[in-house]
Short mmCIF file of N, CA and C in Angstrom, two decimals:
data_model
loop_
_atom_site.label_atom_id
_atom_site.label_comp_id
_atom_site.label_asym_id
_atom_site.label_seq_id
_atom_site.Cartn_x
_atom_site.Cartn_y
_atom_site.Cartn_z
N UNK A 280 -29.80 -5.68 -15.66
CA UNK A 280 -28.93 -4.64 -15.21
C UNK A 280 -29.56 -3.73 -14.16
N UNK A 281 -31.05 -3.55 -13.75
CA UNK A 281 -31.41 -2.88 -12.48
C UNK A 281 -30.74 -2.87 -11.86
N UNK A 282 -30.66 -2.31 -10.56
CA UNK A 282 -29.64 -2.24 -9.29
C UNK A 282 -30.89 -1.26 -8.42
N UNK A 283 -31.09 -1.34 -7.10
CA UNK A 283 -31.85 -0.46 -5.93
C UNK A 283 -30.86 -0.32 -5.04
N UNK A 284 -29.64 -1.14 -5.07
CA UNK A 284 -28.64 -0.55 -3.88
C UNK A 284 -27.21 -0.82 -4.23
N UNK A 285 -26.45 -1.75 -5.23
CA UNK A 285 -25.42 -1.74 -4.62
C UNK A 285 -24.89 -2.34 -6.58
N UNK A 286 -24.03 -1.60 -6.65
CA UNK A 286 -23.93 -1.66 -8.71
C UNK A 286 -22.14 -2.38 -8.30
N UNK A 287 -22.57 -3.56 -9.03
CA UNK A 287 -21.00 -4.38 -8.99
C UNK A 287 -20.12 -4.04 -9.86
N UNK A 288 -19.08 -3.74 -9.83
CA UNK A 288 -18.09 -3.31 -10.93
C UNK A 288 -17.03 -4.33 -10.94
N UNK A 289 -17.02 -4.79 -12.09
CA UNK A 289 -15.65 -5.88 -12.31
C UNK A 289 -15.11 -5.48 -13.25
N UNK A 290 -13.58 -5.11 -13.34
CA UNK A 290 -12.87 -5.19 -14.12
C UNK A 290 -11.16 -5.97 -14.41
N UNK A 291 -10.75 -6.04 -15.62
CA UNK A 291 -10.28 -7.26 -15.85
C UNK A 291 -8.74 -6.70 -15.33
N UNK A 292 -8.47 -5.40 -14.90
CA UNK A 292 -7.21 -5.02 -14.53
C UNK A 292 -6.98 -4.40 -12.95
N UNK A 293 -6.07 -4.32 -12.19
CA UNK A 293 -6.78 -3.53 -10.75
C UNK A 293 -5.51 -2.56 -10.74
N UNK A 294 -6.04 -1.16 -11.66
CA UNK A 294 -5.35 -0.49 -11.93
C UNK A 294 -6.11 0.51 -11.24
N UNK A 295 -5.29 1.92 -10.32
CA UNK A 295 -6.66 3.08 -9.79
C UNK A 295 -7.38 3.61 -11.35
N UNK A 296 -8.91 3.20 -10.76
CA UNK A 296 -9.02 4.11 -11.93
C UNK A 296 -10.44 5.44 -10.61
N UNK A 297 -10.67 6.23 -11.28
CA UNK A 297 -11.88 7.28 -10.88
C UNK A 297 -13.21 6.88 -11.11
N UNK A 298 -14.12 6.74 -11.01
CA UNK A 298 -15.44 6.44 -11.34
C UNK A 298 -16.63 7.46 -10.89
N UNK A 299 -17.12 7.64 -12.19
CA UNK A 299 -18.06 9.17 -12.08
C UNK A 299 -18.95 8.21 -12.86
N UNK A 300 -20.21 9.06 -12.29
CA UNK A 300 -21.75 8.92 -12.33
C UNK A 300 -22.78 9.90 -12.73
N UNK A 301 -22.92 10.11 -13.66
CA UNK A 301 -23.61 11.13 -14.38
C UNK A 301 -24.97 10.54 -14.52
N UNK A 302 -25.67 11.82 -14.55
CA UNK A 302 -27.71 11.60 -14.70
C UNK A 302 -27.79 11.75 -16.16
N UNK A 303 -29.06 11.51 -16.54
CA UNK A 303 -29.24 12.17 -17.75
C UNK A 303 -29.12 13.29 -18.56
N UNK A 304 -29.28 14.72 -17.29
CA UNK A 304 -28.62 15.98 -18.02
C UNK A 304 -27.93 16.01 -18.07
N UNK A 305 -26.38 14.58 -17.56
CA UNK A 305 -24.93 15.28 -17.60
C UNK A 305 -24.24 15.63 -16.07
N UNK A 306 -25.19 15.67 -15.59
CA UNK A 306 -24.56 16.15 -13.94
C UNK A 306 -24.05 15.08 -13.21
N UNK A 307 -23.14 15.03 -12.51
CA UNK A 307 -22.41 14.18 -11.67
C UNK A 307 -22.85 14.38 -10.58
N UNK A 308 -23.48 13.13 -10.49
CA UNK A 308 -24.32 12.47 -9.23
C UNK A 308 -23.41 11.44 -7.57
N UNK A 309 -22.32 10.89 -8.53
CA UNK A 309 -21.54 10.27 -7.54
C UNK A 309 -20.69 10.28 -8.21
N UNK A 310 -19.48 10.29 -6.96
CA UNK A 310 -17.94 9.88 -7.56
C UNK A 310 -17.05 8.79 -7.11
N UNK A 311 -16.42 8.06 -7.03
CA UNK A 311 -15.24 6.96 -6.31
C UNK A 311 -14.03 6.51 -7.24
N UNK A 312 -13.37 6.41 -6.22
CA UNK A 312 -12.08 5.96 -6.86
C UNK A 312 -12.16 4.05 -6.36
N UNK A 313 -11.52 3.74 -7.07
CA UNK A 313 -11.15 1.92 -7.31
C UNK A 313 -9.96 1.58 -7.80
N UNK A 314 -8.97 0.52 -6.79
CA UNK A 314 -8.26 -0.31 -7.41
C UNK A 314 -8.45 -1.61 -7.62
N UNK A 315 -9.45 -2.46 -6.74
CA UNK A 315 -8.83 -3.52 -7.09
C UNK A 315 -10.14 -4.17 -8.53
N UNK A 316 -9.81 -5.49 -9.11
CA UNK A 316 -10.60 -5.33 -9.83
C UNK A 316 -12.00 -5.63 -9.80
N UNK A 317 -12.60 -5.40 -8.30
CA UNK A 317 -13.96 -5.59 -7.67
C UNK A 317 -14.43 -4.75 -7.16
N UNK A 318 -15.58 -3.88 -7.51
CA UNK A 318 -15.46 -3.09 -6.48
C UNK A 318 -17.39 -2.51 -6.16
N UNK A 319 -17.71 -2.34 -5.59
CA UNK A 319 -18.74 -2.33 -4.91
C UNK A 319 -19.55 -0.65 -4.77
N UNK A 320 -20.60 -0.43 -5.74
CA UNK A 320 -20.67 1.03 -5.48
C UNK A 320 -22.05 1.02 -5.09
N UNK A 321 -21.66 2.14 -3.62
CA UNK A 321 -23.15 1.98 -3.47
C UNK A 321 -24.01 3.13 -3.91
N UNK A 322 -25.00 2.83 -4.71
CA UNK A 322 -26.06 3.61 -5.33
C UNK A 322 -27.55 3.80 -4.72
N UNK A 323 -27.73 3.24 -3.02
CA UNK A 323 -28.50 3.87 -2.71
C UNK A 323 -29.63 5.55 -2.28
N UNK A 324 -28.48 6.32 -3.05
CA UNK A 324 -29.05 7.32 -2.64
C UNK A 324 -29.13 8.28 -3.94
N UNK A 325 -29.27 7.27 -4.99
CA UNK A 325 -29.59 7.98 -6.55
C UNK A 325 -31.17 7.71 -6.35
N UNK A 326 -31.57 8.48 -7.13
CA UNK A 326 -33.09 8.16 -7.49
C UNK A 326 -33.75 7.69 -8.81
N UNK A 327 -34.53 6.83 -8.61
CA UNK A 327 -34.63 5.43 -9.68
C UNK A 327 -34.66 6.35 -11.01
N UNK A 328 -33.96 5.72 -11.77
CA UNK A 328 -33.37 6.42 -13.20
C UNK A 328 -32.49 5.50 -13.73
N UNK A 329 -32.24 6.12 -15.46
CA UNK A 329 -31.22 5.88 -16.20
C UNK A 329 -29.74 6.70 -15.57
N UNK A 330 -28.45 5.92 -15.61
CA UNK A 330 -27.24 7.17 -15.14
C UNK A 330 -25.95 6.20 -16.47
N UNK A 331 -25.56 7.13 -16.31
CA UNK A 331 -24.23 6.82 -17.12
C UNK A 331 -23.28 6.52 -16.23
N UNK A 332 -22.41 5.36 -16.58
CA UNK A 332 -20.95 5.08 -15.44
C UNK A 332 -19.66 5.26 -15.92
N UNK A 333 -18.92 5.74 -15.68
CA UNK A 333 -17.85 6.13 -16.46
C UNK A 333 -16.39 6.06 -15.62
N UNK A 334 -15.52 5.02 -15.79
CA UNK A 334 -14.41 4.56 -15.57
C UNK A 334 -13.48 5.41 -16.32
N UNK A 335 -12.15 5.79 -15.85
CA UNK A 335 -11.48 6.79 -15.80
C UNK A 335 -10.34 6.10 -15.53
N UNK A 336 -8.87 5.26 -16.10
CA UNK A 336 -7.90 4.92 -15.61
C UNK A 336 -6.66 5.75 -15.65
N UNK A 337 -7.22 7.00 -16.63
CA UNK A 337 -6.30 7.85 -16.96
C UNK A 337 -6.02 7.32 -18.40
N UNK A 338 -5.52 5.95 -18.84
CA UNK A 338 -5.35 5.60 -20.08
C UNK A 338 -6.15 5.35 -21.05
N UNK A 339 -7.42 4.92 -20.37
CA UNK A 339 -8.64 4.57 -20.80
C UNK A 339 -9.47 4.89 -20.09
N UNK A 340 -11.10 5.37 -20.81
CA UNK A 340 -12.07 5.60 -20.50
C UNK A 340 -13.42 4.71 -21.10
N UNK A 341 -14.17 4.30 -19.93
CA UNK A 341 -15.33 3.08 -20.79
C UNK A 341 -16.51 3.54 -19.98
N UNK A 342 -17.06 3.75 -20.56
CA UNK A 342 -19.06 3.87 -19.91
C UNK A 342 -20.08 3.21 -20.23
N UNK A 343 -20.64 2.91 -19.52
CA UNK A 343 -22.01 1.93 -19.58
C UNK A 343 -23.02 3.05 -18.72
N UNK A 344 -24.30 2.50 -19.57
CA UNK A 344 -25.46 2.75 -18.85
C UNK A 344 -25.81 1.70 -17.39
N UNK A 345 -26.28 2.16 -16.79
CA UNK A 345 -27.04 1.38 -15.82
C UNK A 345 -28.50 2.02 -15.23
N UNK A 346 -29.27 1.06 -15.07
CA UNK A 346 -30.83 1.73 -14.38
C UNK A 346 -30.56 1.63 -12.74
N UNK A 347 -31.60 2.12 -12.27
CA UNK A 347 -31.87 2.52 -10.15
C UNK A 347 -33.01 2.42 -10.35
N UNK A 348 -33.68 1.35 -10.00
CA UNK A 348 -35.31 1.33 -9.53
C UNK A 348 -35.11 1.86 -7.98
#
């Protein structure tokens, strides 16, 4: 699951959803919106860490960890 530049997001519906990026204290580091169900975020300008990802469709909400070397 590393990533240094570019965090793939697949999901199984291509509904808009929001996508927020939180650090470890909680702070929102990046934001994007996505419809289709591919979508491409670029995370070059986080600094290597643990972040939380958090999908937002309005109906549903799902988060995963991901690392940034």
């Amino acid at each position: 699951n590393p990533t240094t530049d570019i965090l793939r997001i697949t999901r199984t519906q291509g509904t808009a959803a929001e996508i927020t990026v939180f650090d470890t204290q909680g702070r929102t580091v990046l934001r994007d919106r996505v419809i289709d169900t591919t979508h491409h975020l670029d995370v070059r300008a986080l600094k290597p860490g643990i972040y939380i990802l958090r999908i937002n469709t309005g109906n549903d909400i799902q988060s995963s960890r991901f690392v940034k070397e």
